[in-house]
C-alpha cells in the first residue's frame, strides 16, 4: 500500500478558500477604501429606502447554492453594493430608533483584526492574549461605571444574554438547595421588576424555568420609575404565601423612556429581604460618567450584577453585551462544568481564566477587542463628552418640541425623548394615537430620519433615542420639521377620511 502522504495533490494542497497574501492585500485594500467612502457618505444617504422583502429578494436574486467558487474580487463589489445600497443605516446621523448606536470606526477595524486572529476566547489555552484583553476590558467597564474592580464578568451577544446570564447566576446564588442538579421542583422563585422592564425578562423567566407567571410586574410612578413601596409590599405578601422571592431587577435607562429606577432604595430593600439586586443598565449605565446625570445612578455600585451593552452607548459595532457580577465566584459556580475532554487547567501558582466556565458559550468570539480598542481610542474623557452631547441634543429636542404649538412633549430621560404631534390641541387619545402611529410609520419608511415609538400612559408617542456620536444640532432641528410636515399631511388625510365617512 502506498503511504497516505504520497498523494501528489496533497503535497501542494490548493484549498479553494486559501488565499495568497497578495490577493488578500488587494481585496482588503479595495474593501477598506470602499468602506471609508461609505462611512464618509453616511450624512448624504437616506437612512433607509424602506424596501419590502419582495424588493430586497429581487435585488438579491433567488439563485441556488453555487457549485463552483467565484473569485473574491467579483464577489466583494456585489456584496458591498447590496449592503451599502439596501441596508438601514444606523450609522446615519439621523438614526435614533430603538437603542442602536452608530458603530465607532475603530470598532469596525477591530472586528477585522479579531477575525484575523480568530481567537476562541472560551479557554485561555486557545486565546492567551485575547483572554487577558477581555479580562482587562471587563475591568475597564467596571471602572467606567464605578463597580468593584475585582468583579467577575464577560462579554456576551447583547443585553438579553447579559441579563439572562445574571438571572441564572442569581438563581444559583439564592437557591438553598442544589438547584443545578435538582432544578426548581415545585418551588415558585419570584422575580420583581417594574412594568417598564425590557422583554428579555419574559424570555429569562421562560428559559430558566421560573415561568412568566412568576414575574411580579411592579407599577411605575409618574416618572416611569418602579414604585418601591409597592415592591416592598408585594415581597412581603409573597413571602407570607410561602413563595421564594429571590431577585429584584432595577432598570437604569428603560427601553421606552430612559427612566432610571431609584436604585439606592431598591438596593436597601434587597438587603433587608436577602434578595439578589440586578440592574439592567444595558442602555443607560454608561451615562453615570456624565456629571449632570450621575446622581440618578446612586446605588448602582451596590448591585450584585449589572448588564451593560457596549453596542449601545459605548458605540461598539454589534454584537457586544457585557455582564458584571460582584462576586466573581458566583459566575463560576453557576456555569462551570469540567468534562474530561478539556485540558484547560493552568498552573497552580498562576491560574488562568477560562471564559467558557463563566457563561453559556463554549466557543466564543473575540468581542472584547472592539470594546477594548474603542475604550482606548476615546478614553474616559472622550466617552464623557460623547454621552454628554447625546444627552444635550435630546434635551434640545425636548425644548424644541416643547416650544412648538403642534408638538406635545411627554417625557425626557437621559437621551430619550418622547413626544407627539397634536396639531389642534385635541385630547382625543384615539385620534392622536392613530395619527402618531401613522407618523412613525411614514417617517421610518421615508428615509429622511429614523425614530421609533413608545406608549407612555396610553399615549402613542414618537420616540427619539440619541446614542449617536454623528448627530449634530442641525439633524435635531431637521427632525422637528420632518415630523411637523409629515404630521400635517397625515392629519389632512385623516380629516378627509372623516368627512367622507360622514357624508357617505
Ligand atoms: C433596557 C434594555 N435592556 C435590554 C435590552 C436588550 O438588549 P439587546 O437587544 O442587546 O439584547 C435593551 C434593548 O434595547 C434595552 O433597552
Coordinates of C-alpha atoms and ligand atoms in Angstrom, one line a residue:
X1 CA 0.0 0.0 0.0
X2 CA 1.2 3.5 -0.9
X3 CA 1.9 5.8 2.1
X4 CA -1.0 8.2 2.5
X5 CA 1.2 11.2 2.3
X6 CA 2.2 10.1 -1.2
X7 CA -0.9 11.7 -2.7
X8 CA 0.5 14.3 -5.1
X9 CA -2.5 16.7 -4.8
X10 CA -2.0 16.9 -1.0
X11 CA 1.7 17.8 -1.3
X12 CA 0.8 21.2 -2.8
X13 CA -2.6 21.5 -1.4
X14 CA -4.8 24.1 -3.2
X15 CA -7.7 24.6 -0.9
X16 CA -10.4 26.7 -2.5
X17 CA -10.6 29.0 0.5
X18 CA -6.9 29.5 0.9
X19 CA -5.6 32.8 -0.4
X20 CA -2.1 34.1 -1.1
X21 CA -1.0 37.3 0.7
X22 CA -1.1 39.5 -2.4
X23 CA -4.7 38.5 -3.3
X24 CA -5.7 39.1 0.3
X25 CA -4.0 42.5 0.3
X26 CA -5.6 43.6 -3.0
X27 CA -9.1 42.6 -1.9
X28 CA -8.6 44.1 1.6
X29 CA -7.4 47.4 0.2
X30 CA -10.4 47.6 -2.1
X31 CA -12.7 46.8 0.8
X32 CA -11.2 49.3 3.2
X33 CA -11.2 52.1 0.5
X34 CA -14.9 51.4 -0.2
X35 CA -15.9 51.2 3.5
X36 CA -14.1 54.5 4.1
X37 CA -16.1 56.2 1.3
X38 CA -19.3 54.6 2.6
X39 CA -18.7 55.9 6.1
X40 CA -17.9 59.4 4.7
X41 CA -21.1 59.4 2.7
X42 CA -23.4 58.5 5.6
X43 CA -24.8 62.0 6.2
X44 CA -25.8 62.2 2.5
X45 CA -27.5 58.9 2.3
X46 CA -31.1 58.1 3.2
X47 CA -31.4 56.3 6.5
X48 CA -33.4 53.6 4.7
X49 CA -35.1 53.0 1.4
X50 CA -38.0 51.4 3.2
X51 CA -37.8 48.4 0.8
X52 CA -40.0 45.4 1.4
X53 CA -38.9 41.8 1.4
X54 CA -40.0 41.2 -2.2
X55 CA -38.0 44.1 -3.4
X56 CA -34.9 43.0 -1.4
X57 CA -35.2 39.5 -2.7
X58 CA -35.5 40.7 -6.3
X59 CA -32.2 42.6 -5.9
X60 CA -30.5 39.7 -4.2
X61 CA -31.8 37.1 -6.6
X62 CA -33.1 33.7 -5.7
X63 CA -30.2 31.7 -7.1
X64 CA -29.4 28.2 -5.7
X65 CA -26.3 27.2 -3.9
X66 CA -23.2 27.8 -6.1
X67 CA -21.5 24.5 -7.0
X68 CA -18.3 26.2 -8.0
X69 CA -16.5 29.1 -6.5
X70 CA -16.2 32.7 -7.7
X71 CA -13.1 34.9 -7.3
X72 CA -13.4 37.2 -4.4
X73 CA -12.7 40.3 -6.5
X74 CA -16.0 39.5 -8.3
X75 CA -18.0 38.8 -5.0
X76 CA -16.9 41.8 -2.9
X77 CA -18.1 44.6 -5.2
X78 CA -21.5 42.9 -5.4
X79 CA -21.7 42.3 -1.7
X80 CA -20.8 45.9 -1.0
X81 CA -23.4 47.2 -3.4
X82 CA -26.1 45.0 -1.9
X83 CA -25.2 46.1 1.7
X84 CA -24.4 49.8 1.1
X85 CA -27.4 50.5 -1.1
X86 CA -30.1 48.3 0.6
X87 CA -29.4 48.4 4.3
X88 CA -30.9 50.5 7.0
X89 CA -28.0 52.7 8.0
X90 CA -27.9 53.0 11.8
X91 CA -24.6 54.9 11.3
X92 CA -26.5 57.8 9.8
X93 CA -26.5 61.0 11.9
X94 CA -30.3 60.8 11.7
X95 CA -30.8 57.3 13.1
X96 CA -32.5 57.4 16.5
X97 CA -34.6 54.3 16.5
X98 CA -34.9 51.7 19.3
X99 CA -31.5 51.7 21.1
X100 CA -28.9 51.1 18.4
X101 CA -25.8 53.2 18.2
X102 CA -23.6 54.4 15.3
X103 CA -20.7 52.0 15.2
X104 CA -17.3 53.5 16.0
X105 CA -15.0 53.2 13.0
X106 CA -12.2 51.9 15.4
X107 CA -14.6 49.1 16.4
X108 CA -15.1 48.2 12.7
X109 CA -11.4 47.8 12.2
X110 CA -11.1 45.9 15.5
X111 CA -13.6 43.3 14.2
X112 CA -11.5 42.7 11.2
X113 CA -8.4 42.3 13.4
X114 CA -10.3 40.0 15.8
X115 CA -11.5 37.8 12.9
X116 CA -7.9 37.6 11.6
X117 CA -6.6 36.1 14.8
X118 CA -9.8 34.2 15.3
X119 CA -9.2 33.6 18.9
X120 CA -11.5 31.2 20.6
X121 CA -12.0 33.1 23.9
X122 CA -13.6 30.1 25.7
X123 CA -10.3 28.9 27.1
X124 CA -7.1 30.7 28.0
X125 CA -5.1 27.9 26.3
X126 CA -6.8 28.8 23.0
X127 CA -6.6 32.5 23.4
X128 CA -3.9 33.7 25.8
X129 CA -3.8 37.4 24.8
X130 CA -7.5 37.7 23.8
X131 CA -8.5 36.3 27.2
X132 CA -6.4 38.8 29.1
X133 CA -7.7 41.6 26.8
X134 CA -11.2 40.6 27.7
X135 CA -10.4 40.5 31.4
X136 CA -8.9 44.0 31.1
X137 CA -11.9 45.3 29.1
X138 CA -14.2 44.0 31.8
X139 CA -12.2 45.7 34.5
X140 CA -12.2 48.9 32.5
X141 CA -16.0 48.8 32.2
X142 CA -16.3 48.2 35.9
X143 CA -14.0 51.2 36.4
X144 CA -16.1 53.3 33.9
X145 CA -19.3 52.8 35.9
X146 CA -17.8 52.7 39.4
X147 CA -18.3 49.0 40.1
X148 CA -15.8 47.0 42.2
X149 CA -12.7 46.2 40.1
X150 CA -12.4 42.7 41.3
X151 CA -15.9 41.7 40.0
X152 CA -16.4 38.9 37.5
X153 CA -17.8 39.3 34.1
X154 CA -17.7 38.6 30.4
X155 CA -18.8 39.7 27.0
X156 CA -21.9 38.2 25.5
X157 CA -24.0 38.9 22.4
X158 CA -26.1 41.8 23.9
X159 CA -28.4 43.0 26.6
X160 CA -30.7 40.0 26.5
X161 CA -27.9 37.5 27.1
X162 CA -26.2 39.7 29.7
X163 CA -29.4 39.9 31.7
X164 CA -30.2 36.2 31.3
X165 CA -26.7 35.3 32.4
X166 CA -27.2 37.4 35.5
X167 CA -30.5 35.9 36.3
X168 CA -29.1 32.3 36.2
X169 CA -26.3 33.4 38.4
X170 CA -28.8 34.9 40.9
X171 CA -30.9 31.7 40.7
X172 CA -27.9 29.6 41.7
X173 CA -26.7 32.1 44.4
X174 CA -30.0 32.3 46.1
X175 CA -31.2 28.7 45.9
X176 CA -30.6 27.0 49.3
X177 CA -30.7 23.5 47.6
X178 CA -28.6 22.1 44.8
X179 CA -30.6 23.7 42.0
X180 CA -28.1 22.7 39.3
X181 CA -28.8 19.0 40.0
X182 CA -32.5 19.0 41.0
X183 CA -33.9 22.1 39.3
X184 CA -36.8 24.2 40.7
X185 CA -39.1 21.3 41.7
X186 CA -42.4 22.8 42.7
X187 CA -40.9 26.0 44.1
X188 CA -42.1 29.4 43.0
X189 CA -38.9 31.5 42.7
X190 CA -40.1 35.1 42.1
X191 CA -38.7 37.9 40.0
X192 CA -39.6 41.5 40.7
X193 CA -39.2 44.3 38.2
X194 CA -41.0 47.4 37.0
X195 CA -43.6 47.5 34.3
X196 CA -41.0 49.3 32.2
X197 CA -38.6 46.4 32.1
X198 CA -37.5 45.2 28.7
X199 CA -38.9 42.0 27.3
X200 CA -35.7 40.0 28.0
X201 CA -37.3 39.2 31.4
X202 CA -40.0 37.2 29.8
X203 CA -37.5 35.1 27.9
X204 CA -35.4 34.7 31.0
X205 CA -38.4 33.5 33.1
X206 CA -39.4 31.1 30.4
X207 CA -35.9 29.8 29.6
X208 CA -34.7 29.4 33.1
X209 CA -37.7 27.6 34.3
X210 CA -39.3 30.2 36.6
X211 CA -42.3 30.7 34.3
X212 CA -43.6 34.1 33.2
X213 CA -46.4 34.0 35.9
X214 CA -43.6 34.3 38.5
X215 CA -42.6 37.7 37.3
X216 CA -44.1 40.4 39.6
X217 CA -44.5 43.5 37.4
X218 CA -44.4 46.4 39.8
X219 CA -46.3 49.6 38.8
X220 CA -44.3 52.7 38.0
X221 CA -44.7 56.2 39.3
X222 CA -45.2 59.4 37.3
X223 CA -41.5 59.4 36.4
X224 CA -41.8 55.9 35.0
X225 CA -39.7 54.5 37.9
X226 CA -40.5 51.4 39.9
X227 CA -42.8 52.2 42.8
X228 CA -40.7 50.9 45.6
X229 CA -43.5 51.0 48.2
X230 CA -45.5 48.6 46.1
X231 CA -42.4 46.5 45.6
X232 CA -41.8 46.0 49.3
X233 CA -45.5 45.2 49.9
X234 CA -45.5 42.6 47.1
X235 CA -42.4 40.9 48.5
X236 CA -44.0 40.8 52.0
X237 CA -47.2 39.3 50.6
X238 CA -45.4 36.7 48.6
X239 CA -43.3 35.6 51.5
X240 CA -46.4 35.2 53.6
X241 CA -47.8 32.9 50.9
X242 CA -44.7 30.7 51.2
X243 CA -43.2 31.8 47.8
X244 CA -39.5 32.4 47.3
X245 CA -38.7 36.0 46.2
X246 CA -35.1 35.9 45.0
X247 CA -34.2 38.8 42.7
X248 CA -35.2 42.4 42.1
X249 CA -34.4 43.8 38.7
X250 CA -33.9 47.6 38.7
X251 CA -33.6 49.3 35.3
X252 CA -31.0 52.1 34.7
X253 CA -32.4 53.5 31.5
X254 CA -35.6 51.9 30.4
X255 CA -36.2 50.9 26.8
X256 CA -39.3 53.2 26.3
X257 CA -38.5 56.4 28.1
X258 CA -34.9 56.0 29.5
X259 CA -36.2 56.2 33.1
X260 CA -33.7 55.2 35.8
X261 CA -35.3 53.4 38.9
X262 CA -34.4 54.6 42.4
X263 CA -31.5 52.2 42.7
X264 CA -30.5 53.0 46.2
X265 CA -33.9 52.3 47.6
X266 CA -34.2 49.1 45.7
X267 CA -30.8 48.1 47.0
X268 CA -31.8 48.6 50.6
X269 CA -35.0 46.5 50.1
X270 CA -32.8 43.8 48.6
X271 CA -30.5 43.9 51.6
X272 CA -33.4 43.8 54.0
X273 CA -35.1 40.7 52.4
X274 CA -31.8 39.0 51.3
X275 CA -32.6 39.3 47.6
X276 CA -30.2 39.5 44.6
X277 CA -30.1 43.0 43.2
X278 CA -29.7 43.0 39.5
X279 CA -29.5 46.2 37.4
X280 CA -30.4 46.2 33.7
X281 CA -28.2 49.1 32.6
X282 CA -27.9 47.8 29.0
X283 CA -28.7 51.2 27.7
X284 CA -28.2 53.8 30.5
X285 CA -25.4 52.7 32.7
X286 CA -22.6 54.4 30.8
X287 CA -24.3 57.8 31.5
X288 CA -23.2 57.5 35.1
X289 CA -19.9 59.2 34.0
X290 CA -21.7 62.4 32.9
X291 CA -21.7 64.8 36.0
X292 CA -25.1 66.3 35.2
X293 CA -26.9 63.0 35.5
X294 CA -24.6 60.9 37.6
X295 CA -26.8 61.4 40.7
X296 CA -29.6 59.4 39.0
X297 CA -27.4 56.3 39.3
X298 CA -26.8 56.4 43.1
X299 CA -26.9 52.9 44.3
X300 CA -25.6 51.3 41.1
X301 CA -22.4 50.4 42.8
X302 CA -24.3 48.3 45.3
X303 CA -25.8 45.9 42.8
X304 CA -25.0 42.2 42.8
X305 CA -24.9 42.3 39.0
X306 CA -25.2 44.8 36.1
X307 CA -25.8 44.3 32.5
X308 CA -24.4 46.9 30.1
X309 CA -24.3 46.9 26.3
X310 CA -21.2 48.3 24.6
X311 CA -23.2 48.1 21.4
X312 CA -25.5 50.7 22.7
X313 CA -23.9 53.7 24.5
X314 CA -20.3 52.6 24.1
X315 CA -20.8 52.8 20.3
X316 CA -19.3 49.4 19.7
X317 CA -20.4 47.6 16.5
X318 CA -22.9 44.8 17.0
X319 CA -22.7 42.4 18.9
X320 CA -21.3 43.3 22.3
X321 CA -23.1 43.0 25.6
X322 CA -21.4 42.8 28.9
X323 CA -22.4 41.4 32.3
X324 CA -20.6 42.3 35.6
X325 CA -21.1 40.1 38.7
X326 CA -19.9 41.5 42.1
X327 CA -18.9 38.1 43.4
X328 CA -16.8 36.6 40.6
X329 CA -17.0 33.2 42.2
X330 CA -20.8 33.1 41.7
X331 CA -20.3 33.0 37.9
X332 CA -18.0 30.1 38.2
X333 CA -20.4 28.3 40.5
X334 CA -23.3 28.8 38.0
X335 CA -21.6 27.9 34.8
X336 CA -18.6 25.7 35.4
X337 CA -18.7 22.1 34.2
X338 CA -15.4 20.2 33.7
X339 CA -15.6 17.4 31.2
X340 CA -12.5 15.2 30.8
X341 CA -12.0 16.2 27.2
X342 CA -10.9 19.7 28.1
X343 CA -7.3 20.3 29.1
X344 CA -7.7 23.9 30.2
X345 CA -6.3 24.0 33.7
X346 CA -3.4 26.4 34.1
X347 CA -0.6 26.2 36.6
X348 CA -1.5 26.3 40.3
X349 CA 0.6 29.4 41.1
X350 CA -0.6 31.3 38.0
X351 CA -4.3 30.5 37.5
X352 CA -6.0 31.0 34.1
X353 CA -9.4 32.4 33.2
X354 CA -11.5 30.1 31.0
X355 CA -14.5 32.2 30.0
X356 CA -16.4 29.0 29.0
X357 CA -16.8 28.4 32.7
X358 CA -18.3 31.9 33.2
X359 CA -21.2 31.9 30.7
X360 CA -23.4 30.0 28.3
X361 CA -21.0 29.8 25.4
X362 CA -18.1 27.4 24.9
X363 CA -16.6 28.6 21.7
X364 CA -16.5 32.4 21.9
X365 CA -15.5 35.1 19.5
X366 CA -13.3 38.0 20.4
X367 CA -16.0 40.6 21.0
X368 CA -13.8 42.2 23.7
X369 CA -11.3 43.5 21.2
X370 CA -13.7 46.1 19.6
X371 CA -14.7 47.3 23.1
X372 CA -11.1 47.4 24.3
X373 CA -9.9 49.3 21.2
X374 CA -12.8 51.9 21.3
X375 CA -12.3 52.4 25.1
X376 CA -8.6 53.2 24.3
X377 CA -9.4 55.3 21.3
X378 CA -11.8 57.7 23.0
X379 CA -10.7 57.3 26.6
X380 CA -13.0 58.0 29.6
X381 CA -13.0 61.7 28.8
X382 CA -13.9 61.1 25.2
X383 CA -16.8 59.0 26.3
X384 CA -17.9 61.5 28.8
X385 CA -18.1 64.1 26.1
X386 CA -19.9 62.0 23.6
X387 CA -22.5 60.8 26.0
X388 CA -22.9 64.3 27.4
X389 CA -23.5 65.6 23.9
X390 CA -26.1 62.9 23.2
X391 CA -28.0 63.9 26.3
X392 CA -27.7 67.6 25.5
X393 CA -29.1 67.0 22.0
X394 CA -32.0 65.1 23.5
X395 CA -32.6 68.0 25.9
X396 CA -32.5 70.4 22.9
X397 CA -35.1 68.3 21.1
X398 CA -37.3 68.3 24.1
X399 CA -37.1 72.1 24.3
X400 CA -37.8 72.5 20.5
X401 CA -40.8 70.2 20.9
X402 CA -42.0 72.0 24.0
X403 CA -41.8 75.3 22.3
X404 CA -43.7 74.2 19.2
X405 CA -47.5 74.5 19.5
X406 CA -48.2 71.5 17.3
X407 CA -45.9 69.2 19.4
X408 CA -46.6 67.9 22.8
X409 CA -43.7 66.6 24.9
X410 CA -44.4 63.6 27.1
X411 CA -41.0 62.5 28.6
X412 CA -37.3 63.1 28.6
X413 CA -34.8 60.9 30.5
X414 CA -31.1 60.6 29.6
X415 CA -31.0 60.7 25.7
X416 CA -34.6 59.5 25.1
X417 CA -37.4 62.0 24.3
X418 CA -41.0 61.0 23.7
X419 CA -43.5 63.4 22.2
X420 CA -46.4 63.5 19.9
X421 CA -47.9 65.6 17.1
X422 CA -51.1 67.3 18.2
X423 CA -52.0 69.9 15.7
X424 CA -55.3 71.0 17.1
X425 CA -54.8 70.6 20.8
X426 CA -57.3 67.8 20.9
X427 CA -57.4 65.5 23.9
X428 CA -58.8 62.5 21.9
X429 CA -56.2 59.9 22.6
X430 CA -57.8 57.6 20.0
X431 CA -57.3 60.1 17.2
X432 CA -53.8 61.1 18.4
X433 CA -52.7 57.5 18.7
X434 CA -53.7 56.7 15.2
X435 CA -52.2 59.9 13.9
X436 CA -48.9 59.4 15.6
X437 CA -48.6 55.8 14.7
X438 CA -49.0 56.8 11.1
X439 CA -46.4 59.4 11.5
X440 CA -43.9 56.9 12.9
X441 CA -44.5 54.5 10.0
X442 CA -44.2 57.2 7.4
X443 CA -41.1 58.8 8.8
X444 CA -39.5 55.4 9.2
X445 CA -40.2 54.5 5.6
X446 CA -39.3 57.9 4.2
X447 CA -35.6 57.7 4.9
X448 CA -35.1 61.3 6.0
X449 CA -34.7 60.3 9.6
X450 CA -35.5 57.3 11.7
X451 CA -37.3 57.3 15.0
X452 CA -39.3 54.7 16.8
X453 CA -42.3 54.6 19.1
X454 CA -43.3 54.3 22.7
X455 CA -46.6 54.1 24.5
X456 CA -46.4 56.2 27.6
X457 CA -49.5 56.4 29.8
X458 CA -51.6 55.1 26.9
X459 CA -50.3 57.8 24.6
X460 CA -48.7 56.5 21.4
X461 CA -45.6 58.6 21.2
X462 CA -42.8 59.4 18.8
X463 CA -39.6 58.3 20.5
X464 CA -36.1 59.5 19.8
X465 CA -33.1 57.8 21.4
X466 CA -29.8 59.5 20.6
X467 CA -26.8 57.1 21.1
X468 CA -25.2 58.5 18.0
X469 CA -21.9 60.5 18.0
X470 CA -22.6 61.6 14.4
X471 CA -25.8 63.5 15.3
X472 CA -25.5 67.3 15.2
X473 CA -27.8 70.1 16.2
X474 CA -29.0 70.6 12.6
X475 CA -30.2 67.0 12.5
X476 CA -32.3 67.5 15.6
X477 CA -33.7 70.7 14.1
X478 CA -34.5 68.9 10.8
X479 CA -36.4 66.2 12.7
X480 CA -38.9 68.7 14.2
X481 CA -39.5 70.0 10.7
X482 CA -39.9 66.5 9.2
X483 CA -42.4 65.4 11.9
X484 CA -44.5 68.5 11.6
X485 CA -44.6 68.3 7.8
X486 CA -45.5 64.6 7.9
X487 CA -48.0 65.1 10.7
X488 CA -49.8 67.9 8.9
X489 CA -50.1 65.8 5.7
X490 CA -51.5 62.8 7.6
X491 CA -53.8 65.0 9.7
X492 CA -55.3 66.3 6.4
X493 CA -55.7 62.8 5.1
X494 CA -57.5 61.7 8.3
X495 CA -59.7 64.7 8.2
X496 CA -60.7 64.0 4.6
X497 CA -61.4 60.4 5.6
X498 CA -63.6 61.5 8.5
X499 CA -65.5 63.9 6.2
X500 CA -66.0 61.1 3.6
X501 CA -67.4 58.8 6.3
X502 CA -69.8 61.5 7.5
X503 CA -71.1 62.3 4.0
X504 CA -71.4 58.7 2.8
Ligands
LIG1 C1 -33.0 48.3 28.9 C2 -32.7 47.3 27.9 N1 -32.4 46.0 28.3 C3 -32.2 45.0 27.4 C4 -32.2 45.2 26.1 C5 -31.9 44.1 25.1 O1 -30.6 44.3 24.5 P1 -30.2 43.5 23.2 O2 -31.1 44.0 22.1 O3 -28.8 44.0 23.1 O4 -30.3 42.1 23.5 C6 -32.5 46.5 25.6 C7 -32.6 46.8 24.1 O5 -32.8 47.8 23.7 C8 -32.8 47.5 26.5 O6 -33.1 48.8 26.1

